[in-house]
Tab-separated table of C-alpha atoms and ligand atoms in Angstrom:
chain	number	residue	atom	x	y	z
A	22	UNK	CA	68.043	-30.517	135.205
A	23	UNK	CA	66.364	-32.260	137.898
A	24	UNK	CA	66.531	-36.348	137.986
A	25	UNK	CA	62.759	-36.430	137.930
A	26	UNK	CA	62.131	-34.253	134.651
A	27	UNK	CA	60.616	-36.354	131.533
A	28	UNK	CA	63.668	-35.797	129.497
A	29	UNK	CA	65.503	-37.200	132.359
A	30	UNK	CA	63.470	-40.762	132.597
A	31	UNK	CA	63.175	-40.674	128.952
A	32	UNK	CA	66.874	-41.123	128.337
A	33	UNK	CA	67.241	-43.378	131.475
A	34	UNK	CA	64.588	-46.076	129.375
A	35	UNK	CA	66.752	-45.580	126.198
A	36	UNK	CA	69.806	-46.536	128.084
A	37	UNK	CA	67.674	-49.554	130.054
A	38	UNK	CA	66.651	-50.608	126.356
A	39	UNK	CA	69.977	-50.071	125.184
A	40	UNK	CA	71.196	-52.282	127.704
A	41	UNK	CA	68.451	-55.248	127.216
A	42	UNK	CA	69.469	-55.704	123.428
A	43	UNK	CA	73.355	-55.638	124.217
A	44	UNK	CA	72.382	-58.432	126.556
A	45	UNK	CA	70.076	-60.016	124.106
A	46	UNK	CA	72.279	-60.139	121.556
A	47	UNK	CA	75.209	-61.410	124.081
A	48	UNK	CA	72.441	-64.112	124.933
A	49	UNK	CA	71.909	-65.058	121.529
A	50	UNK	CA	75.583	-65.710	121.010
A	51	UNK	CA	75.897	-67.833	123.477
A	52	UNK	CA	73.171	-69.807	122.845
A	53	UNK	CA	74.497	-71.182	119.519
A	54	UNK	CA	74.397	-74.975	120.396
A	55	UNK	CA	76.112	-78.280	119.016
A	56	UNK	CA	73.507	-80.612	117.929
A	57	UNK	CA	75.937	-83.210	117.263
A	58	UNK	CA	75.326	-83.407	113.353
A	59	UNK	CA	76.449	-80.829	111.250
A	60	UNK	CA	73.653	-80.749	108.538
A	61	UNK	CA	73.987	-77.614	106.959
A	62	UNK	CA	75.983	-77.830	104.061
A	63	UNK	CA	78.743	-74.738	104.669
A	64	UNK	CA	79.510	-74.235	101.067
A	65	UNK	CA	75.798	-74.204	100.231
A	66	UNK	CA	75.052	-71.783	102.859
A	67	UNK	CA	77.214	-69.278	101.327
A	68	UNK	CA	77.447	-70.227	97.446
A	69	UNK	CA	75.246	-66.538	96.717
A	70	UNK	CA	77.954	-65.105	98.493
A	71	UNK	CA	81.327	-67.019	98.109
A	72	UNK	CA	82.805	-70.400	97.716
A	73	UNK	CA	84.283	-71.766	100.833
A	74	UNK	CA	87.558	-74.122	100.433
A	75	UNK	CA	89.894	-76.190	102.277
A	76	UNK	CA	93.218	-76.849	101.950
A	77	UNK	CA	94.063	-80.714	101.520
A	78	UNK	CA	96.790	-83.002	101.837
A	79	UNK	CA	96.164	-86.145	100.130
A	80	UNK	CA	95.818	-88.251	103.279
A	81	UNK	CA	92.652	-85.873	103.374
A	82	UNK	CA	90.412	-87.207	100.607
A	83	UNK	CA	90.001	-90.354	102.936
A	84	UNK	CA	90.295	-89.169	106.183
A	85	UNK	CA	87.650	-86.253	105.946
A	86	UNK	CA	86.252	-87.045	102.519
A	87	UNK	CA	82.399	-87.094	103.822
A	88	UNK	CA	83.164	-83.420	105.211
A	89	UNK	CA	85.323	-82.261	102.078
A	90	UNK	CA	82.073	-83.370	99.794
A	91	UNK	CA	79.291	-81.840	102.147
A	92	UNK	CA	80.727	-78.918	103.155
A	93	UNK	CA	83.346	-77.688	100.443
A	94	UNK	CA	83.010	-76.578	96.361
A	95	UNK	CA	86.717	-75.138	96.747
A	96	UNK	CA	90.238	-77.331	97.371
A	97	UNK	CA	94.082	-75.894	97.397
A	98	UNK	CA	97.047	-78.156	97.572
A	99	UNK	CA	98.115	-77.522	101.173
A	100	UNK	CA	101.240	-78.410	100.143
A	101	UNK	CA	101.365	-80.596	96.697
A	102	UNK	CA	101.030	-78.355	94.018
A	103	UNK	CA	104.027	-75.791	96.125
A	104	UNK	CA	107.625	-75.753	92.974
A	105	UNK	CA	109.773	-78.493	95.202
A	106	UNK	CA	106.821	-80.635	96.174
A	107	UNK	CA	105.142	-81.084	92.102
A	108	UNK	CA	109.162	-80.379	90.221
A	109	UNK	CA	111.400	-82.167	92.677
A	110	UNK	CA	114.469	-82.416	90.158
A	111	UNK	CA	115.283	-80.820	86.608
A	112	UNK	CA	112.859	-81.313	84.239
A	113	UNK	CA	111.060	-84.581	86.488
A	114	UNK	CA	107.590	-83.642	88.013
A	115	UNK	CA	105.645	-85.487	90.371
A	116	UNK	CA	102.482	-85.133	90.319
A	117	UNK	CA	100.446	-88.257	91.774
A	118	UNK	CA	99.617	-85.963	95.245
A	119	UNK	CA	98.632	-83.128	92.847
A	120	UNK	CA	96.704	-85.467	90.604
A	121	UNK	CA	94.661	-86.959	93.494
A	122	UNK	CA	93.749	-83.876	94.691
A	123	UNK	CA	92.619	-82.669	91.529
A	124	UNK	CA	90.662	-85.208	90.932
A	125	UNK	CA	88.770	-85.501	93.851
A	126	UNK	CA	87.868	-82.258	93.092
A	127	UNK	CA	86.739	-82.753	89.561
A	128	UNK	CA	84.850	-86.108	90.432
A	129	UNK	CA	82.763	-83.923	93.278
A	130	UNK	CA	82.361	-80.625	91.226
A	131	UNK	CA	84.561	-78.817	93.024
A	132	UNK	CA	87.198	-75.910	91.786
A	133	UNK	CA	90.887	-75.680	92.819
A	134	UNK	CA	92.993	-72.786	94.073
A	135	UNK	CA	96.507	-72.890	92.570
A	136	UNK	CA	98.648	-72.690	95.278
A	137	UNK	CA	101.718	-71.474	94.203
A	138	UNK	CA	103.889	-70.964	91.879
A	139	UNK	CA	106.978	-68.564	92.911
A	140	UNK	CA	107.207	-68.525	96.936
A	141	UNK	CA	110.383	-68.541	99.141
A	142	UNK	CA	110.010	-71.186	101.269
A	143	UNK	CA	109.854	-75.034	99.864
A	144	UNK	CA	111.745	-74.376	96.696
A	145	UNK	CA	113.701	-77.474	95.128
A	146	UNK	CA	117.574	-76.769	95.472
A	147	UNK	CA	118.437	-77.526	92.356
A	148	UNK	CA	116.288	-75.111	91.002
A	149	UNK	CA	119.546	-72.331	92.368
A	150	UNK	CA	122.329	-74.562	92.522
A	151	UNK	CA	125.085	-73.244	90.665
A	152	UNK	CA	123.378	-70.313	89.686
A	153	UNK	CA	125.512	-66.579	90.322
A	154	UNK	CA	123.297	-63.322	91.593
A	155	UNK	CA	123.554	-61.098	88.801
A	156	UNK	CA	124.518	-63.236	86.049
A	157	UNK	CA	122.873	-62.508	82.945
A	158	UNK	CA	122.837	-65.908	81.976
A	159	UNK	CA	122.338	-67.545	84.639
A	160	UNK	CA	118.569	-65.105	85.385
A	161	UNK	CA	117.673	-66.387	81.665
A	162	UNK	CA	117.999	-70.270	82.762
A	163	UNK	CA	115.876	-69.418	85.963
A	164	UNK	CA	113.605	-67.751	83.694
A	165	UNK	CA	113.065	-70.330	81.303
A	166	UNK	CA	112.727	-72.977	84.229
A	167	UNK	CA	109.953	-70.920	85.311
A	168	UNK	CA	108.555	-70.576	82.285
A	169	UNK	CA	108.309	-74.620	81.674
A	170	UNK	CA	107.044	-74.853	85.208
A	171	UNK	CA	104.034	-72.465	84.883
A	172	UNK	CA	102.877	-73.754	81.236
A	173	UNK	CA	103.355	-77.715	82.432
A	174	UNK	CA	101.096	-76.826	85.617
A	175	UNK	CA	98.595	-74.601	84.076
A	176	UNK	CA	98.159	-77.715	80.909
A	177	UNK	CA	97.449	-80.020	83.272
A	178	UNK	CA	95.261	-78.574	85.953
A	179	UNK	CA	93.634	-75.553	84.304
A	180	UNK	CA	90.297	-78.044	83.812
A	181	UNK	CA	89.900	-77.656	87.571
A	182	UNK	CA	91.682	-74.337	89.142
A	183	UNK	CA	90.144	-71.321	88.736
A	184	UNK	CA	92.729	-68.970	90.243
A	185	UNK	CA	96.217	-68.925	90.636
A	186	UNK	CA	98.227	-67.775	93.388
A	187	UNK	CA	101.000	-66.509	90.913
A	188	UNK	CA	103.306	-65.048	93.445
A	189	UNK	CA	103.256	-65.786	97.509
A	190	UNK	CA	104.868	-63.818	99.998
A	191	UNK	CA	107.101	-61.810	97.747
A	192	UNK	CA	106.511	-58.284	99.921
A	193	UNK	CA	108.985	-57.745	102.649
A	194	UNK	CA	107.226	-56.547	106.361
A	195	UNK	CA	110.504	-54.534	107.130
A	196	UNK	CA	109.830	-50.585	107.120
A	197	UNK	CA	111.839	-49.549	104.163
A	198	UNK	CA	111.897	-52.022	102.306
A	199	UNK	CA	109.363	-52.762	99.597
A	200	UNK	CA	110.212	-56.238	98.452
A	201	UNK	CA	111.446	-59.551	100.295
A	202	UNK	CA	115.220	-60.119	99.436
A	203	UNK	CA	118.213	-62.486	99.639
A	204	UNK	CA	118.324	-61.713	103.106
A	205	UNK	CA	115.070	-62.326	104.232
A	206	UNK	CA	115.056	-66.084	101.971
A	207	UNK	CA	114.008	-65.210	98.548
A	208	UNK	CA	116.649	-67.106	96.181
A	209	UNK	CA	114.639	-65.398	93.572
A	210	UNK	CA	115.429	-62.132	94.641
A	211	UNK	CA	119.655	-63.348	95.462
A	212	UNK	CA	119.744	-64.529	91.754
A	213	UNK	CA	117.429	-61.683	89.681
A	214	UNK	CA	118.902	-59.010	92.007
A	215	UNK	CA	115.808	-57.509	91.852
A	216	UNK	CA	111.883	-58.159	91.985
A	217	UNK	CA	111.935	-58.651	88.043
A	218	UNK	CA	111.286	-62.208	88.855
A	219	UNK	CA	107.778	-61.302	89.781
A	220	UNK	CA	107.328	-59.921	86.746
A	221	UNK	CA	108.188	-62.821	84.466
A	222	UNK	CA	105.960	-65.102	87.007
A	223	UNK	CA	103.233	-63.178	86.452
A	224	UNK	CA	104.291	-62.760	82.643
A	225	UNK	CA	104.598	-66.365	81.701
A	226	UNK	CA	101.372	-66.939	84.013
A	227	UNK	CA	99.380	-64.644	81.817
A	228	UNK	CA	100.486	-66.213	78.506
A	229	UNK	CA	100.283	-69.336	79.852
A	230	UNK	CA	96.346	-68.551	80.424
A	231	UNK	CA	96.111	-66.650	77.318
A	232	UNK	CA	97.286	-70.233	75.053
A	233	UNK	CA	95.161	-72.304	76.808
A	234	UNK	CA	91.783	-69.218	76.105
A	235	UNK	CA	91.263	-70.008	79.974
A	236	UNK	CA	89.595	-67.504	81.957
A	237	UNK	CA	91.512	-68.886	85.393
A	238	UNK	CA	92.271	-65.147	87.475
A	239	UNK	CA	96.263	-64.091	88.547
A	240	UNK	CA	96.564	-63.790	92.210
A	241	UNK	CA	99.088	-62.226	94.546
A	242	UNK	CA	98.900	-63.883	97.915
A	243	UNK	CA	99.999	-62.807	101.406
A	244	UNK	CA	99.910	-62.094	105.008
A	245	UNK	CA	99.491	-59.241	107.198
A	246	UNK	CA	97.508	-57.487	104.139
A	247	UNK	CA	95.747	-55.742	106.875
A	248	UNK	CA	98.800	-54.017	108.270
A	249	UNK	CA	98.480	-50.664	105.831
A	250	UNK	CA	102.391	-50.380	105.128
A	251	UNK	CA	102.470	-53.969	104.122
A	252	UNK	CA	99.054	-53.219	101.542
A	253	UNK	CA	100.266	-50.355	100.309
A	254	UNK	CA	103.806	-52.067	99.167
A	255	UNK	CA	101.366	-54.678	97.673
A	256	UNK	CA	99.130	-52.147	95.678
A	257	UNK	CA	102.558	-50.202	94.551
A	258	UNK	CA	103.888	-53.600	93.219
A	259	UNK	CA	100.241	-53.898	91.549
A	260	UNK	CA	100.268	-50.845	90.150
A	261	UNK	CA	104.412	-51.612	88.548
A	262	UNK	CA	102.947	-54.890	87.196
A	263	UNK	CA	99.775	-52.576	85.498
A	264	UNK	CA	102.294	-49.863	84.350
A	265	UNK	CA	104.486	-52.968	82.621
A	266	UNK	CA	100.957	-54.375	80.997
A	267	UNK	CA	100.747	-56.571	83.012
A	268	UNK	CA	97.153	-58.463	84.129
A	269	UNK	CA	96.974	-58.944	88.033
A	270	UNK	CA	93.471	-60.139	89.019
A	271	UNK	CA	93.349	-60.006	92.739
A	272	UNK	CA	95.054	-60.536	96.280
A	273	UNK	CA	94.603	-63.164	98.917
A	274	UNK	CA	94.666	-61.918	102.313
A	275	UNK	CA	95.926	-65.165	103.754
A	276	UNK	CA	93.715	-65.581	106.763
A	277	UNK	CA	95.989	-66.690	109.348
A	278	UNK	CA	94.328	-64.828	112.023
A	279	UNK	CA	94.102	-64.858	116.228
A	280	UNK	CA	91.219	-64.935	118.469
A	281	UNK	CA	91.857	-60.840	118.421
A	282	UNK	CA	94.088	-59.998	115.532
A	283	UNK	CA	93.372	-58.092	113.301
A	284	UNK	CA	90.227	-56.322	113.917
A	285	UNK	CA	87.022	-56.290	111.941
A	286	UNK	CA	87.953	-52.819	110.808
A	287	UNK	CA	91.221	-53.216	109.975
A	288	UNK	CA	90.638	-56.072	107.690
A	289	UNK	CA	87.101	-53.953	106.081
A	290	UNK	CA	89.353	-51.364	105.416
A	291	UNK	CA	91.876	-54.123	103.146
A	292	UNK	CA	89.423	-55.027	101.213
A	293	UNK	CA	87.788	-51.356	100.370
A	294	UNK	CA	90.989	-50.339	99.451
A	295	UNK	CA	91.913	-53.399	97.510
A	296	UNK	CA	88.646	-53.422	95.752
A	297	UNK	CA	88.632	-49.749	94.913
A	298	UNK	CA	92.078	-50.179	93.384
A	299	UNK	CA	90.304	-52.640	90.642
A	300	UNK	CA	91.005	-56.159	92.388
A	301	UNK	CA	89.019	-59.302	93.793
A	302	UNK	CA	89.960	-59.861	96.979
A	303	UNK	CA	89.812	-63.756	98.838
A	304	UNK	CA	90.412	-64.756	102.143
A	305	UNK	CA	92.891	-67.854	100.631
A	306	UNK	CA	94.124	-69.365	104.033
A	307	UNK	CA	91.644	-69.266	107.011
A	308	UNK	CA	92.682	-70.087	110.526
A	309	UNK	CA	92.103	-68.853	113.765
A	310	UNK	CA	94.812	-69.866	116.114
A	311	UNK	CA	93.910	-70.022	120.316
A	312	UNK	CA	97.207	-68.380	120.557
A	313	UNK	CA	96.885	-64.314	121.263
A	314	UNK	CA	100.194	-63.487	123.026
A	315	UNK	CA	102.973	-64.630	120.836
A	316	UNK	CA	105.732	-62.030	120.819
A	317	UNK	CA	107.002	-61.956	116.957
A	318	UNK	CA	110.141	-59.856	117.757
A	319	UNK	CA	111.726	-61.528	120.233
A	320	UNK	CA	109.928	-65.495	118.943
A	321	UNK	CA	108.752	-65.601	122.931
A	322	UNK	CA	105.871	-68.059	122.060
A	323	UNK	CA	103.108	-68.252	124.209
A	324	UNK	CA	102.713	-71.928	126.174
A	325	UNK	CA	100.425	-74.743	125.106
A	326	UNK	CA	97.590	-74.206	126.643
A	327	UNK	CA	93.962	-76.120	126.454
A	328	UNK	CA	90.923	-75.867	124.318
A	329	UNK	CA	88.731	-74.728	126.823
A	330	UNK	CA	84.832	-74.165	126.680
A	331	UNK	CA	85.619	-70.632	126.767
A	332	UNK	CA	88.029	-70.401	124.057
A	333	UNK	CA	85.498	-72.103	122.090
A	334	UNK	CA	82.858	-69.778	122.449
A	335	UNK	CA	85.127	-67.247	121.503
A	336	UNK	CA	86.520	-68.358	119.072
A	337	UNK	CA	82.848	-69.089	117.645
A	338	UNK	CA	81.751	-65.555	118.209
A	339	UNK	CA	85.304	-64.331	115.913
A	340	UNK	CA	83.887	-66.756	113.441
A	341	UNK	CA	81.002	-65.260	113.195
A	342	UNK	CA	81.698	-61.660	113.235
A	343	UNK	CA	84.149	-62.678	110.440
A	344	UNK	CA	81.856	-64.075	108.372
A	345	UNK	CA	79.305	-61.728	108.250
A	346	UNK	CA	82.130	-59.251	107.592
A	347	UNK	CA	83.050	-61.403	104.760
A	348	UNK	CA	78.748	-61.680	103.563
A	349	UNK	CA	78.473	-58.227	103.805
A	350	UNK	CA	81.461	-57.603	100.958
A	351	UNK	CA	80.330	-60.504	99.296
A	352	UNK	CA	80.536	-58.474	95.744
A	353	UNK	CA	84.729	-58.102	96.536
A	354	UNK	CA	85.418	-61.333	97.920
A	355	UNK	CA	85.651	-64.882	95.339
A	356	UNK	CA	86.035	-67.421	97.671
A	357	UNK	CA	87.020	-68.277	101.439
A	358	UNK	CA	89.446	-71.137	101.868
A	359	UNK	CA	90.409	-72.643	105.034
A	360	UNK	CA	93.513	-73.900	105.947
A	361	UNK	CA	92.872	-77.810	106.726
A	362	UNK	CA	89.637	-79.406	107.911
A	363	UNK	CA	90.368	-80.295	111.305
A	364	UNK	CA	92.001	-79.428	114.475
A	365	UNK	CA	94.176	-82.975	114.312
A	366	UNK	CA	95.993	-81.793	110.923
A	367	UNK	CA	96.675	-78.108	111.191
A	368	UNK	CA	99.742	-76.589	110.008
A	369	UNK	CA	99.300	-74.372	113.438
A	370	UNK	CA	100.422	-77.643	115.853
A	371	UNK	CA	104.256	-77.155	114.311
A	372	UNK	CA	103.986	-73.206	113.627
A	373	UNK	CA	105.624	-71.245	115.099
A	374	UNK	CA	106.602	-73.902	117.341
A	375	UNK	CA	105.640	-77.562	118.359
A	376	UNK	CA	102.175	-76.765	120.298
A	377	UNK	CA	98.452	-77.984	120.036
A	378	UNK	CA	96.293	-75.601	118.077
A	379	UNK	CA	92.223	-75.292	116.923
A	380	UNK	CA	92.039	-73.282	114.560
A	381	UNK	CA	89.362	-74.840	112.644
A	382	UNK	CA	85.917	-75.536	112.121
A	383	UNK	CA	86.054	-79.271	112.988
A	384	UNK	CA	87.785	-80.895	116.385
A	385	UNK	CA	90.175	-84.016	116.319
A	386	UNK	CA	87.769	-86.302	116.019
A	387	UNK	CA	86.225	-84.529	112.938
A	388	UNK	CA	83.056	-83.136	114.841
A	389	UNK	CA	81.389	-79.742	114.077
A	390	UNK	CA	82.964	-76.948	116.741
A	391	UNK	CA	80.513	-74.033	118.056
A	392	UNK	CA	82.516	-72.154	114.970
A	393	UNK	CA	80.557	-73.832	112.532
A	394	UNK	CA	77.470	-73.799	114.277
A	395	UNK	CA	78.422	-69.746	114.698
A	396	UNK	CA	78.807	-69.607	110.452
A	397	UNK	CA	75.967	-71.427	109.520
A	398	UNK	CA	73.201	-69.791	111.569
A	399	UNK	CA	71.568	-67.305	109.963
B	426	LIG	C1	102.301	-74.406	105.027
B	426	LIG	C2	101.744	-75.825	105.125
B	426	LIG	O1	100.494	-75.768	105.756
B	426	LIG	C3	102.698	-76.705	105.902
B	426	LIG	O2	102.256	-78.057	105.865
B	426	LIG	C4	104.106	-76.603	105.329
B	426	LIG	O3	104.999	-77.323	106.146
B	426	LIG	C5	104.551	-75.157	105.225
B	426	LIG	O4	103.599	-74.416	104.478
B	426	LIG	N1	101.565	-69.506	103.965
B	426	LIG	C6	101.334	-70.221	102.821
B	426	LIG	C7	101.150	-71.689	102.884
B	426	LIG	O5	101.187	-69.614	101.739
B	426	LIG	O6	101.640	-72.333	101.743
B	426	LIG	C8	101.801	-72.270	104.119
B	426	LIG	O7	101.474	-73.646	104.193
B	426	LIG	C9	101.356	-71.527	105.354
B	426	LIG	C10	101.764	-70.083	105.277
């Protein structure tokens, strides 16, 4: 076909149209712009959709308190309501960090995440000490430890925490292996010799709930939920928990995310197949790290590098996209927590190593970032 035919110029004006609304829309990315102020309340943008979190240390509810109460109906314990933190020694809890959290949050109307009961990682050594793998005795004093732990925290704080992150991080990311074990940190699994422990958390959880007639959901939380061999182990230890009777009300797809990692499609596809196996789904730890070429296997870390203008933008156009991935599921997802507040106190500055991250939606000196501008546009 000649170059001149009609058919020929029509298609070349499609593609010339095509082209002027890629570049439109590229346009109208860029042109999100700081005003200086951040006046659009974040959690009231979304509260048809979602409720939108943080996570808080107490030092928080002074340092940020103007941003928690504008822009947040959701808090989680970064840290304070974690087993060693809230039951440092037999049978003595502290709660004062847990308290003042929780009460900031009931003074500004605000729910909690419960954040967590059985994880790996900052478990009180006495909890273990002296305990054998195996021993039948022994499993029944860890058990009944656990037991006291879950009713004394769900007593106090079921008021003000809607959801429960029952079990963290219990699902191993080796190929082969379903469940995380002595070997890859979990005391619980050295001592039960099994995952049974996950049952009883999510056991005692359940009655716990069931005493109190609270309607607070059971949550399994995790990363790389979007890697399909990791979310299928997940869904088979859902579907053990179901088969035992068991309640399980949703999964948290932690949210630790890169500037490229994982995809939009990757993490659409978690939540359709989470939600079409009968659970809520929430994004339950939100951060997008700077940091895009960290090599896992070998823990060859990419360098500190700067916060440019650049990585800004970009990092306000991943916002975005996210969360109009996250709008558009709005019936599957409860809530979407971030990770911190602002870029000074991230977990990300000391993980995986000592380096400067901005991974959230506020900069060091507590001012709106394109991100949030990005978010709140629409
Ligand atoms: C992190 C906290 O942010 C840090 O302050 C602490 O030193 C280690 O734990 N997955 C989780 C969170 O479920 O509890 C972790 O929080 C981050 C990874």
């Amino acid at each position: 076909m000649n170059s001149n035919s009609p058919r020929a110029s029509s298609k070349g004006i499609i593609l010339i149209l095509a082209f002027m609304l890629i570049n439109l829309y590229g346009c109208r990315q860029l042109e999100i712009k700081k005003t200086g102020t951040a006046d659009v309340s974040l959690y009231k943008k979304y509260e048809s959709y979602f409720s939108v979190g943080a996570a808080v240390a107490p030092k928080h509810l002074s340092s940020v308190a103007d941003i928690l109460e504008f822009h947040f109906n959701r808090l989680a314990a970064e840290n304070d309501m974690k087993f060693g933190p809230i039951h440092p020694a037999a049978g003595r809890y502290s709660f004062s960090n847990a308290d003042a959290i929780a009460n900031f949050a009931r003074n500004n109307s605000m729910t909690m995440t419960g954040h967590t009961f059985v994880w790996h990682r900052q478990q009180p050594s006495w909890l273990f000490s002296g305990l054998s793998p195996g021993n039948t005795r022994d499993i029944e004093t860890l058990k009944n430890q656990l037991k006291n732990h879950i009713e004394t925290l769900v007593n106090r704080y079921d008021d003000v925490v809607d959801n429960w992150d029952v079990v963290n991080e219990a699902i191993s990311d080796t190929g082969g292996k379903t469940y995380r074990d002595g070997s890859e940190g979990s005391e619980w699994y050295r001592i039960f010799q099994s995952e049974e422990y996950i049952y009883w958390a999510f056991k005692y959880s359940q009655d716990a709930l069931a005493a109190k007639g609270s309607n607070a959901k059971l949550y399994y939380n995790d990363y790389n939920v979007t890697v399909p061999s990791k979310l299928n182990k997940i869904l088979s230890m859902v579907q053990w928990l179901r088969s035992r009777g068991l309640r399980i009300d949703g999964i948290g797809l932690q949210g630790h995310w890169k500037l490229d990692w994982p995809t939009l499609s990757d993490i659409r596809s978690a939540i359709n197949k989470i939600s079409t196996a009968g659970l809520e789904v929430k994004i339950s730890e939100l951060d997008i790290s700077i940091y895009t070429n960290d090599d896992w296997s070998t823990h060859a870390w990419e360098a500190e590098k700067a916060f440019t203008e650049q990585l800004e933008t970009q990092q306000a156009v991943r916002y975005r996209e996210l969360f109009m991935l996250f709008k558009a599921n709005s019936g599957r997802i409860t809530s979407v927590t971030f990770w911190g507040v602002s870029d000074d106190a991230t977990w990300l500055d000391y993980h995986p190593k000592r380096r400067n991250d901005y991974p959230l939606l506020f900069d060091d000196r507590h001012k709106p970032k394109l991100a949030y501008y990005a978010i709140t546009d629409f």
